[in-house]
DNA sequence: AACGAGCGCGCG
DNA sequence: AAAGCGCGCGCTCGTT
């Protein structure tokens, strides 16, 4: 089934036979990172010829041979892993093609292991017991060698499975996803520097607020009444006992278990209801304190010391996450361990200006550089649906204010409270459209009646008829083919009963991702070229948050870095939408920390 | 002790 | 028929 290769000439022969064709490749390594281990085995399979190469038997090991792989299209699962080893061996241009991304180009995104997709797509169970065996042993067992080869075979079979089901456009989307890997490796390896003392101080402050809220709560509710202050279930029982029926009957309940909902906004509403009737009173004091306590708990557990601890684990005080390419159904990124895409924005927290993001800083002598696409989803909706009016409104000003003006019948004044409210309402309508909302859902978010919400939707549908109709076109396409074809050529599997909200949103969210994907790939190439030319030598890509990109650069390079980023983001957008207007496309700036990027 | 469901909430 | 999209994580609580 395969040859055990222990000789460099034999390896050369094998690789020559592959040429620039496809071949499955799988590494067994002695560690998870190139800096503290080596590639022991590489397994190869192209459908006919199989090989397992033992690099411990070859002088110079993998590093001496990495350059031999420069021509092929190497099919791997989770290409970031293999590419890291090629980069460490001085071969960053090696074509590692992720079969998981090919699958995502056809079905849409998701997170899964090789074992899972082999079970789903090939209906075969994988035995991974050898995966964590000792790959540094002087003599590998037959079982280890067989295991290594089987992974390459499974990877190849998976590739065959999806390559057979793909067309030219799918292959474009595959390239798009693969193209992000080098940039993502840079982001994951670099991490973001945390001002640990500052952040611990912030967490300490939250803790003191939290304690004062506990005190307040415990003045009216002793431990005998609610034992665990963090338990929504116990609070539900408490309020069910203590509150009058007319309140309980209107109190929203949770979806599955039917307990009283304990969201912040519910507690606020209860509080202001009682305040309206009785002024200052114990119930209002209690529910407000509980709401504030829950808020502080969230901040403390999700964004407090845990974040500082994670940064402190590394001696450079940088926090590192994983950016999972194509993790969302629409192939958007997700971020894990920690999720750096959910760090709070700067806001008023219990009446105090709070900036978690300011704890993420540039190192001495450097600056953070960040740009985001402004209103990208409305913009791509306009472009996808060829809605001239929507495109005009997005490009030539404040689309939400425009919508508000049309609804009001006259221009609104954004400086007045009424004008602001009208704009906020209009914004909710536009987001509702993007999310495929009907009048019912919209009336909830806008806190208005269903009929009024329907009026807003009707205004919107009349002004932006193409964009509005696009939702139905996508629904029809999904109902007919079970797939939606996206702007980057990929498709998303919508199942047997596609629904309007998803059909309306997926192509829009995907298009925004596609634009950012091109921007990220381009930006990595730009910076590599700059570094080669001895420019932007300290510039590093740090992060992406869906529609935003963050670099750090030497203070003297920051201005130019910003320009390059703007160029790349604009070009990425034009890759997906050739000839589209680029006015007001990106906004952002330079700062010493993430909370202060206003320029 | 480990695991998953349910809830709530941070981000886009 | 149902109808705002997409994520990850911390916590509680019941089950295994």
Coordinates of C-alpha atoms (C1' of nucleotides) in Angstrom, one line a residue:
Chain A
X1 CA 0.0 0.0 0.0
X2 CA 2.9 2.4 0.7
X3 CA 6.7 2.6 0.6
X4 CA 8.6 3.5 3.7
X5 CA 11.1 6.1 2.4
X6 CA 14.3 6.6 4.3
X7 CA 16.4 8.0 1.5
X8 CA 16.4 11.4 0.0
X9 CA 16.7 10.2 -3.6
X10 CA 13.6 8.1 -3.2
X11 CA 11.7 11.0 -1.8
X12 CA 12.8 13.1 -4.8
X13 CA 11.5 10.5 -7.1
X14 CA 8.2 10.4 -5.4
X15 CA 7.8 14.2 -5.4
X16 CA 8.9 14.5 -9.0
X17 CA 6.1 12.1 -10.0
X18 CA 3.6 14.3 -8.3
X19 CA 4.8 17.4 -10.2
X20 CA 2.4 20.2 -9.7
X21 CA -0.6 17.8 -9.1
X22 CA -2.7 17.1 -6.1
X23 CA -1.4 14.8 -3.4
X24 CA -2.6 14.3 0.2
X25 CA 0.0 15.1 2.8
X26 CA 0.0 14.5 6.6
X27 CA 2.6 15.2 9.2
X28 CA 3.4 13.4 12.4
X29 CA 5.4 15.7 14.6
X30 CA 7.1 15.5 18.0
X31 CA 5.4 18.6 19.2
X32 CA 2.5 20.9 18.3
X33 CA 4.8 23.8 17.4
X34 CA 7.9 24.0 15.2
X35 CA 9.9 25.9 17.8
X36 CA 9.9 22.9 20.1
X37 CA 9.9 19.9 17.9
X38 CA 10.4 18.3 14.6
X39 CA 8.6 16.7 11.7
X40 CA 9.1 12.9 12.2
X41 CA 7.0 11.5 9.4
X42 CA 5.2 12.8 6.3
X43 CA 2.6 10.5 4.7
X44 CA 1.8 11.0 1.1
X45 CA -1.0 9.5 -1.1
X46 CA -2.1 10.6 -4.5
X47 CA -4.7 7.9 -5.2
X48 CA -2.2 5.4 -6.5
X49 CA 1.2 5.8 -5.0
X50 CA 1.7 5.9 -1.2
X51 CA 4.7 6.8 0.8
X52 CA 5.6 7.3 4.4
X53 CA 8.9 9.3 4.8
X54 CA 10.9 8.9 8.0
X55 CA 12.9 12.1 8.3
X56 CA 14.9 10.8 11.2
X57 CA 16.5 8.5 8.7
X58 CA 17.4 11.4 6.3
X59 CA 20.4 13.7 7.0
X60 CA 19.2 17.2 7.8
X61 CA 15.7 15.9 8.5
X62 CA 12.5 17.6 7.2
X63 CA 14.2 21.0 7.0
X64 CA 16.7 19.7 4.4
X65 CA 13.8 18.4 2.3
X66 CA 11.1 21.0 2.7
X67 CA 12.1 22.8 -0.5
X68 CA 11.3 19.6 -2.5
X69 CA 7.6 20.2 -1.9
X70 CA 7.5 23.6 -3.7
X71 CA 5.6 22.5 -6.9
X72 CA 2.8 20.3 -5.6
X73 CA -0.7 21.1 -4.4
X74 CA -0.6 19.3 -1.0
X75 CA -4.0 18.3 0.2
X76 CA -4.1 18.6 4.0
X77 CA -6.7 18.8 6.8
X78 CA -6.2 22.0 8.9
X79 CA -3.5 23.5 6.6
X80 CA -2.4 26.0 9.2
X81 CA -0.7 23.2 11.1
X82 CA 1.3 21.9 8.1
X83 CA 2.1 25.4 6.7
X84 CA 3.6 26.4 10.0
X85 CA 6.2 23.7 9.6
X86 CA 6.9 24.7 6.0
X87 CA 7.3 28.3 7.1
X88 CA 9.7 27.2 9.9
X89 CA 11.7 25.3 7.3
X90 CA 12.0 28.4 5.1
X91 CA 9.3 27.4 2.6
X92 CA 6.3 29.7 3.2
X93 CA 5.2 29.4 -0.5
X94 CA 4.4 25.7 -0.3
X95 CA 0.8 25.2 -1.5
X96 CA -1.1 23.6 1.4
X97 CA -4.6 23.1 0.3
X98 CA -7.1 22.5 3.1
X99 CA -9.7 19.9 2.2
X100 CA -11.9 21.2 5.0
X101 CA -12.0 24.5 3.2
X102 CA -13.0 22.8 -0.1
X103 CA -15.9 21.2 1.9
X104 CA -16.8 24.6 3.3
X105 CA -16.7 26.2 -0.2
X106 CA -19.5 23.8 -1.1
X107 CA -21.5 23.3 2.1
X108 CA -20.8 26.5 4.0
X109 CA -18.7 26.7 7.2
X110 CA -18.5 24.9 10.4
X111 CA -16.0 23.5 12.9
X112 CA -15.1 19.9 12.8
X113 CA -12.3 17.4 13.1
X114 CA -10.9 15.1 10.4
X115 CA -12.4 12.2 12.3
X116 CA -15.9 13.8 12.2
X117 CA -15.9 14.6 8.5
X118 CA -14.5 11.1 7.6
X119 CA -17.5 9.7 9.5
X120 CA -20.0 12.0 7.9
X121 CA -18.8 12.1 4.4
X122 CA -17.1 8.7 3.9
X123 CA -19.1 6.8 6.5
X124 CA -15.9 5.4 8.0
X125 CA -14.7 5.4 11.6
X126 CA -11.2 6.6 12.2
X127 CA -9.0 5.1 14.9
X128 CA -7.0 7.9 16.5
X129 CA -5.4 5.9 19.3
X130 CA -1.9 6.3 17.8
X131 CA -2.3 10.1 17.4
X132 CA -0.6 10.9 20.7
X133 CA 1.9 8.1 20.6
X134 CA 5.6 8.8 20.8
X135 CA 6.6 10.1 17.4
X136 CA 10.2 10.7 18.7
X137 CA 10.9 7.1 19.3
X138 CA 14.0 5.8 17.6
X139 CA 12.1 2.9 16.1
X140 CA 8.5 3.5 15.1
X141 CA 6.1 0.6 15.3
X142 CA 4.3 -0.8 12.3
X143 CA 1.1 0.3 13.9
X144 CA 2.4 3.9 14.0
X145 CA 3.5 3.8 10.4
X146 CA 0.1 2.4 9.3
X147 CA -1.8 5.0 11.3
X148 CA 0.2 7.8 9.7
X149 CA -0.4 6.5 6.3
X150 CA -4.1 6.0 6.9
X151 CA -4.5 9.7 7.7
X152 CA -3.2 10.6 4.3
X153 CA -5.5 8.1 2.6
X154 CA -8.5 9.5 4.5
X155 CA -7.5 13.0 3.6
X156 CA -7.2 12.0 -0.1
X157 CA -10.5 10.2 -0.1
X158 CA -12.1 13.2 1.4
X159 CA -10.6 15.4 -1.2
X160 CA -11.8 13.1 -4.0
X161 CA -15.3 13.2 -2.5
X162 CA -15.6 17.0 -2.5
X163 CA -13.5 17.6 -5.6
X164 CA -16.0 15.4 -7.6
X165 CA -18.8 17.6 -6.3
X166 CA -17.2 21.0 -7.0
X167 CA -17.3 23.3 -10.0
X168 CA -14.9 26.1 -11.1
X169 CA -16.6 28.6 -8.8
X170 CA -16.3 26.3 -5.8
X171 CA -12.6 26.1 -6.5
X172 CA -12.4 29.9 -6.4
X173 CA -14.0 30.0 -3.0
X174 CA -11.6 27.3 -1.9
X175 CA -8.7 29.5 -2.9
X176 CA -10.2 32.4 -1.1
X177 CA -10.3 30.5 2.2
X178 CA -6.9 28.9 1.7
X179 CA -5.5 32.4 1.0
X180 CA -6.2 33.6 4.5
X181 CA -4.0 31.0 6.2
X182 CA -0.7 32.8 6.2
X183 CA -2.2 36.0 7.6
X184 CA -4.0 34.0 10.3
X185 CA -0.7 32.2 11.3
X186 CA 0.8 35.7 11.7
X187 CA -2.1 36.9 13.9
X188 CA -2.2 33.7 16.0
X189 CA 1.6 33.6 16.5
X190 CA 1.9 37.3 17.3
X191 CA -1.0 37.9 19.7
X192 CA -1.9 41.2 21.4
X193 CA 0.1 42.8 24.1
X194 CA -1.9 43.4 27.3
X195 CA -1.2 46.1 29.9
X196 CA -1.5 43.6 32.7
X197 CA -1.2 46.0 35.7
X198 CA -3.8 48.3 34.1
X199 CA -6.1 45.4 33.4
X200 CA -5.8 43.9 36.9
X201 CA -6.6 47.3 38.3
X202 CA -9.7 47.5 36.1
X203 CA -10.8 44.0 37.3
X204 CA -10.3 45.1 40.9
X205 CA -12.5 48.1 40.4
X206 CA -15.2 45.8 38.9
X207 CA -14.9 43.5 41.9
X208 CA -15.4 46.3 44.3
X209 CA -18.6 47.4 42.5
X210 CA -19.7 43.9 42.4
X211 CA -19.2 43.5 46.2
X212 CA -21.2 46.7 46.8
X213 CA -24.1 45.3 44.7
X214 CA -24.0 42.0 46.7
X215 CA -24.3 44.0 49.9
X216 CA -27.3 45.8 48.6
X217 CA -29.0 42.7 47.4
X218 CA -28.3 40.9 50.6
X219 CA -29.9 43.7 52.6
X220 CA -33.3 42.6 51.3
X221 CA -32.7 38.9 50.2
X222 CA -30.9 36.8 52.7
X223 CA -29.0 33.6 51.9
X224 CA -32.0 31.6 53.2
X225 CA -34.2 33.0 50.5
X226 CA -31.7 32.8 47.6
X227 CA -28.7 30.7 48.4
X228 CA -26.7 31.2 45.2
X229 CA -26.8 34.8 44.0
X230 CA -25.5 33.6 40.6
X231 CA -28.4 31.3 40.0
X232 CA -31.1 32.5 37.7
X233 CA -33.2 29.5 38.6
X234 CA -33.2 30.4 42.3
X235 CA -34.0 34.0 41.5
X236 CA -36.9 32.8 39.4
X237 CA -38.2 30.8 42.3
X238 CA -37.7 33.8 44.6
X239 CA -39.6 36.2 42.4
X240 CA -42.3 33.6 41.7
X241 CA -42.9 33.5 45.5
X242 CA -42.6 37.2 46.2
X243 CA -44.2 39.0 43.2
X244 CA -47.9 39.7 42.7
X245 CA -49.7 37.7 39.9
X246 CA -50.2 40.8 37.7
X247 CA -46.4 41.1 37.4
X248 CA -45.7 37.4 37.1
X249 CA -48.2 37.0 34.3
X250 CA -46.4 39.6 32.2
X251 CA -42.8 38.5 33.1
X252 CA -41.1 36.9 30.1
X253 CA -40.2 33.3 30.5
X254 CA -37.3 31.3 29.2
X255 CA -37.6 29.3 26.0
X256 CA -37.0 25.7 27.2
X257 CA -37.6 25.5 30.9
X258 CA -40.2 28.3 31.3
X259 CA -38.5 29.9 34.3
X260 CA -38.7 33.7 34.7
X261 CA -36.3 35.4 32.3
X262 CA -33.5 37.2 34.1
X263 CA -32.0 39.3 31.3
X264 CA -30.7 42.7 32.2
X265 CA -33.4 44.4 30.2
X266 CA -36.2 42.4 31.9
X267 CA -34.9 43.4 35.3
X268 CA -34.7 47.0 34.2
X269 CA -38.3 47.0 33.0
X270 CA -39.5 45.4 36.3
X271 CA -37.5 48.1 38.2
X272 CA -38.9 51.0 36.2
X273 CA -42.4 49.6 36.4
X274 CA -42.3 49.6 40.2
X275 CA -40.6 53.0 40.2
X276 CA -43.4 54.4 38.1
X277 CA -46.0 53.3 40.6
X278 CA -44.2 53.8 43.9
X279 CA -41.1 55.9 43.3
X280 CA -38.1 54.8 45.2
X281 CA -39.0 51.3 46.6
X282 CA -37.3 48.1 47.7
X283 CA -38.2 46.1 44.6
X284 CA -36.7 48.6 42.3
X285 CA -33.6 48.8 44.4
X286 CA -33.3 45.1 44.4
X287 CA -33.8 44.3 40.7
X288 CA -31.6 47.2 39.7
X289 CA -28.8 46.0 42.0
X290 CA -29.3 42.5 40.7
X291 CA -29.1 43.7 37.1
X292 CA -25.9 45.6 37.9
X293 CA -24.4 42.7 39.8
X294 CA -25.0 40.4 36.8
X295 CA -23.4 42.9 34.5
X296 CA -20.3 43.0 36.7
X297 CA -20.2 39.2 37.0
X298 CA -20.2 39.0 33.2
X299 CA -17.3 41.4 33.0
X300 CA -15.4 39.8 35.8
X301 CA -15.7 36.2 34.6
X302 CA -15.3 36.9 30.9
X303 CA -13.0 39.9 30.7
X304 CA -11.4 40.3 34.1
X305 CA -8.3 38.5 35.5
X306 CA -8.8 35.6 33.2
X307 CA -7.6 37.8 30.4
X308 CA -4.6 39.1 32.3
X309 CA -3.8 35.5 33.3
X310 CA -3.9 34.3 29.7
X311 CA -1.5 37.1 28.7
X312 CA 0.8 36.4 31.7
X313 CA 1.1 32.8 30.6
X314 CA 3.5 34.1 27.9
X315 CA 6.6 35.9 28.9
X316 CA 6.0 38.6 26.4
X317 CA 2.6 39.4 28.0
X318 CA 0.7 38.8 24.8
X319 CA -2.6 37.1 24.7
X320 CA -3.0 34.6 21.9
X321 CA -6.2 33.2 20.5
X322 CA -7.1 30.9 17.6
X323 CA -8.8 32.5 14.6
X324 CA -10.9 29.7 13.1
X325 CA -11.3 30.3 9.4
X326 CA -14.7 29.4 8.1
X327 CA -16.1 28.5 11.5
X328 CA -19.4 30.1 10.9
X329 CA -22.0 28.8 8.5
X330 CA -21.4 31.8 6.3
X331 CA -17.6 31.1 6.6
X332 CA -17.0 34.0 8.9
X333 CA -14.2 33.6 11.4
X334 CA -14.6 32.6 15.0
X335 CA -12.1 33.2 17.7
X336 CA -11.4 30.9 20.6
X337 CA -9.2 30.6 23.7
X338 CA -9.9 33.4 24.5
X339 CA -12.4 34.8 22.1
X340 CA -10.8 38.1 21.1
X341 CA -13.7 39.0 18.8
X342 CA -16.0 39.6 21.8
X343 CA -13.9 42.1 23.9
X344 CA -16.3 44.8 25.0
X345 CA -16.3 48.1 23.1
X346 CA -15.8 51.3 25.0
X347 CA -19.0 52.2 26.8
X348 CA -20.6 53.5 29.9
X349 CA -20.8 50.7 32.4
X350 CA -23.1 51.5 35.3
X351 CA -22.5 55.2 34.6
X352 CA -18.7 55.0 34.3
X353 CA -16.8 55.3 31.1
X354 CA -15.1 51.9 30.8
X355 CA -12.6 50.8 28.2
X356 CA -11.5 47.2 28.3
X357 CA -10.0 47.6 24.9
X358 CA -7.5 50.2 26.3
X359 CA -5.8 47.2 28.1
X360 CA -4.7 46.0 24.7
X361 CA -1.7 48.1 23.9
X362 CA 1.1 48.7 21.4
X363 CA 4.6 47.8 22.7
X364 CA 7.0 50.8 23.4
X365 CA 7.8 52.7 20.2
X366 CA 4.9 51.1 18.3
X367 CA 1.3 52.0 17.5
X368 CA -1.8 50.1 16.8
X369 CA -3.3 50.7 13.3
X370 CA -6.9 49.7 12.6
X371 CA -9.5 50.2 10.0
X372 CA -12.9 48.8 9.6
X373 CA -15.3 48.6 6.7
X374 CA -18.2 51.0 7.5
X375 CA -21.7 49.6 7.0
X376 CA -20.3 46.8 4.8
X377 CA -23.4 44.6 5.0
X378 CA -25.7 47.2 3.7
X379 CA -23.2 48.1 1.0
X380 CA -22.8 44.5 -0.2
X381 CA -26.5 44.0 -0.1
X382 CA -26.9 47.0 -2.4
X383 CA -24.2 45.6 -4.7
X384 CA -25.5 42.0 -4.7
X385 CA -29.0 43.1 -5.4
X386 CA -28.0 45.9 -7.8
X387 CA -30.0 48.4 -5.8
X388 CA -29.0 51.8 -7.1
X389 CA -30.9 53.7 -4.5
X390 CA -29.5 51.8 -1.6
X391 CA -26.0 52.0 -3.0
X392 CA -26.4 55.7 -3.5
X393 CA -27.6 56.2 0.1
X394 CA -24.8 54.1 1.5
X395 CA -22.1 55.8 -0.5
X396 CA -23.3 59.3 -0.3
X397 CA -23.9 59.7 3.3
X398 CA -25.7 58.4 6.3
X399 CA -28.0 55.7 5.1
X400 CA -29.9 55.4 8.4
X401 CA -30.5 59.1 8.4
X402 CA -31.6 58.9 4.8
X403 CA -34.1 56.2 5.6
X404 CA -35.3 58.1 8.7
X405 CA -35.9 61.2 6.5
X406 CA -37.9 59.3 3.9
X407 CA -40.0 57.8 6.6
X408 CA -40.5 61.1 8.3
X409 CA -41.2 62.9 5.0
X410 CA -38.6 65.6 5.7
X411 CA -34.9 65.8 6.6
X412 CA -34.2 64.8 10.2
X413 CA -31.9 66.7 12.5
X414 CA -29.4 64.4 14.0
X415 CA -28.6 66.8 16.8
X416 CA -32.1 66.6 18.3
X417 CA -33.3 63.7 20.5
X418 CA -36.2 63.1 18.1
X419 CA -33.9 63.0 15.1
X420 CA -31.5 60.6 16.8
X421 CA -34.4 58.4 17.8
X422 CA -35.7 58.4 14.2
X423 CA -32.3 57.5 12.9
X424 CA -32.0 54.6 15.5
X425 CA -35.4 53.4 14.4
X426 CA -34.3 53.5 10.7
X427 CA -31.1 51.6 11.6
X428 CA -33.2 48.8 13.2
X429 CA -35.3 48.6 10.1
X430 CA -32.3 48.2 7.8
X431 CA -30.7 45.6 10.1
X432 CA -34.1 43.8 10.2
X433 CA -34.0 43.6 6.5
X434 CA -30.5 42.2 6.5
X435 CA -31.5 39.7 9.1
X436 CA -34.7 38.7 7.2
X437 CA -37.0 40.0 9.9
X438 CA -40.7 40.3 9.5
X439 CA -42.9 42.9 11.2
X440 CA -43.3 40.8 14.3
X441 CA -39.6 40.5 15.1
X442 CA -38.9 44.1 14.1
X443 CA -41.7 45.4 16.4
X444 CA -40.0 43.7 19.3
X445 CA -36.5 45.2 18.7
X446 CA -38.0 48.6 17.9
X447 CA -40.4 48.3 20.8
X448 CA -43.3 49.4 18.7
X449 CA -46.4 47.8 17.4
X450 CA -46.4 45.3 14.6
X451 CA -48.5 47.5 12.3
X452 CA -46.0 50.4 12.8
X453 CA -43.1 48.1 12.1
X454 CA -44.8 46.9 9.0
X455 CA -45.1 50.5 7.8
X456 CA -41.4 51.0 8.3
X457 CA -40.8 47.8 6.3
X458 CA -43.1 49.0 3.6
X459 CA -41.2 52.3 3.3
X460 CA -38.0 50.4 3.1
X461 CA -39.3 48.0 0.5
X462 CA -40.5 50.8 -1.7
X463 CA -37.4 52.8 -1.6
X464 CA -35.0 49.8 -1.9
X465 CA -37.1 47.5 -4.0
X466 CA -34.3 45.5 -5.5
X467 CA -32.6 44.9 -2.1
X468 CA -35.9 43.9 -0.6
X469 CA -36.7 41.6 -3.4
X470 CA -33.2 40.0 -3.2
X471 CA -34.3 38.2 0.0
X472 CA -37.1 36.4 -1.9
X473 CA -34.8 35.6 -4.8
X474 CA -32.4 33.9 -2.5
X475 CA -35.2 32.0 -0.8
X476 CA -36.4 30.8 -4.2
X477 CA -32.9 29.7 -5.1
X478 CA -32.5 27.8 -1.9
X479 CA -35.9 26.2 -2.2
X480 CA -35.2 25.1 -5.7
X481 CA -31.5 24.0 -5.4
X482 CA -31.1 23.6 -1.6
X483 CA -28.0 25.8 -2.0
X484 CA -27.3 29.5 -2.1
X485 CA -24.5 30.6 -4.5
X486 CA -22.4 33.3 -3.0
X487 CA -20.4 36.1 -4.5
X488 CA -17.0 34.4 -4.1
X489 CA -18.3 31.4 -6.0
X490 CA -18.9 29.2 -3.0
X491 CA -22.3 27.7 -2.1
X492 CA -24.0 27.2 1.3
X493 CA -26.2 24.2 1.9
X494 CA -29.6 25.4 3.2
X495 CA -31.3 22.1 3.9
X496 CA -34.6 20.9 2.9
X497 CA -36.7 23.7 4.3
X498 CA -34.8 26.9 3.9
X499 CA -36.3 29.9 5.7
X500 CA -36.3 33.6 4.8
X501 CA -34.2 34.9 7.6
X502 CA -31.2 32.7 6.8
X503 CA -31.7 33.1 3.0
X504 CA -31.7 36.8 3.4
X505 CA -28.7 37.0 5.7
X506 CA -26.3 34.3 4.6
X507 CA -25.3 35.8 1.2
X508 CA -24.9 39.2 2.7
X509 CA -22.8 38.1 5.7
X510 CA -20.8 35.8 3.3
X511 CA -20.1 38.6 0.9
X512 CA -18.8 40.8 3.8
X513 CA -16.5 37.8 4.7
X514 CA -15.3 37.4 1.2
X515 CA -14.3 41.1 1.0
X516 CA -12.4 40.8 4.2
X517 CA -10.8 37.5 3.1
X518 CA -9.4 39.2 0.1
X519 CA -8.2 42.2 2.2
X520 CA -6.5 39.9 4.7
X521 CA -4.7 37.8 2.0
X522 CA -3.6 41.0 0.2
X523 CA -2.5 42.7 3.4
X524 CA -0.3 39.7 4.3
X525 CA 1.3 39.7 0.9
X526 CA 1.8 43.5 1.0
X527 CA 3.5 43.3 4.4
X528 CA 5.7 40.4 3.3
X529 CA 6.8 42.4 0.2
X530 CA 7.4 45.4 2.4
X531 CA 9.5 43.5 4.8
X532 CA 11.5 42.0 1.9
X533 CA 12.1 45.6 0.7
X534 CA 13.2 46.5 4.3
X535 CA 10.1 48.5 4.9
X536 CA 7.5 48.1 7.6
X537 CA 10.0 45.7 9.3
X538 CA 8.2 45.8 12.6
X539 CA 4.7 45.7 11.3
X540 CA 2.6 42.7 12.2
X541 CA -1.0 41.7 11.6
X542 CA -2.7 41.2 15.0
X543 CA -6.4 40.6 14.6
X544 CA -9.5 40.7 12.6
X545 CA -13.0 41.3 14.0
X546 CA -15.2 40.5 11.1
X547 CA -15.2 43.9 9.4
X548 CA -12.0 45.3 11.1
X549 CA -8.3 44.7 10.8
X550 CA -5.7 45.5 13.4
X551 CA -1.9 45.8 12.9
X552 CA 0.9 47.0 15.1
X553 CA 3.6 49.0 13.5
X554 CA 6.7 51.1 14.5
X555 CA 5.5 54.6 15.3
X556 CA 7.4 55.9 12.3
X557 CA 5.7 53.4 10.0
X558 CA 2.2 53.7 11.4
X559 CA 1.0 56.4 8.9
X560 CA 2.3 54.4 5.9
X561 CA 0.9 51.2 7.4
X562 CA -2.5 52.8 7.6
X563 CA -2.3 53.8 4.0
X564 CA -1.3 50.2 2.9
X565 CA -4.1 48.8 5.0
X566 CA -6.6 51.1 3.4
X567 CA -5.3 50.2 -0.1
X568 CA -5.5 46.5 0.6
X569 CA -9.0 46.7 2.1
X570 CA -10.2 48.7 -0.9
X571 CA -8.6 46.3 -3.3
X572 CA -10.1 43.3 -1.4
X573 CA -13.6 44.9 -1.8
X574 CA -13.0 45.5 -5.5
X575 CA -11.9 41.9 -6.0
X576 CA -15.4 40.9 -5.1
X577 CA -17.2 43.9 -6.6
X578 CA -15.2 45.2 -9.5
X579 CA -16.0 48.8 -10.3
X580 CA -18.0 49.4 -7.1
X581 CA -17.8 52.8 -5.5
X582 CA -15.1 53.1 -2.9
X583 CA -16.1 56.3 -1.2
X584 CA -16.5 56.1 2.6
X585 CA -15.5 52.4 2.5
X586 CA -13.2 52.3 5.5
X587 CA -12.7 54.2 8.7
X588 CA -10.3 54.0 11.6
X589 CA -7.0 55.2 12.7
X590 CA -3.8 55.0 14.7
X591 CA -3.4 54.8 18.5
X592 CA -1.3 53.6 21.4
X593 CA -4.0 51.2 22.4
X594 CA -7.1 49.5 21.1
X595 CA -9.4 51.8 23.0
X596 CA -7.9 54.9 21.4
X597 CA -7.8 54.5 17.7
X598 CA -9.5 57.7 16.7
X599 CA -6.3 58.9 15.0
Chain B
dA1 C1' -15.9 13.8 38.2
dA2 C1' -17.3 14.7 33.6
dC3 C1' -20.7 16.2 30.3
dG4 C1' -24.4 18.5 28.0
dA5 C1' -28.4 21.5 28.0
dG6 C1' -30.1 25.8 28.9
dC7 C1' -29.5 30.6 29.7
dG8 C1' -27.5 35.0 29.2
dC9 C1' -24.5 38.2 27.0
dG10 C1' -20.0 39.9 24.9
dC11 C1' -18.8 41.0 19.7
dG12 C1' -19.8 41.7 14.4
Chain C
dA1 C1' -45.2 26.8 9.6
dA2 C1' -42.2 30.2 11.2
dA3 C1' -40.0 34.3 10.4
dG4 C1' -34.0 39.2 12.9
dC5 C1' -28.3 36.6 11.2
dG6 C1' -23.6 34.7 12.8
dC7 C1' -20.4 33.2 16.7
dG8 C1' -17.8 31.5 22.0
dC9 C1' -17.8 31.4 26.9
dG10 C1' -19.1 31.3 31.9
dC11 C1' -22.2 29.8 34.8
dT12 C1' -25.9 26.5 37.0
dC13 C1' -28.0 22.2 37.2
dG14 C1' -29.4 17.6 36.1
dT15 C1' -27.6 13.3 34.4
dT16 C1' -24.2 9.7 33.8

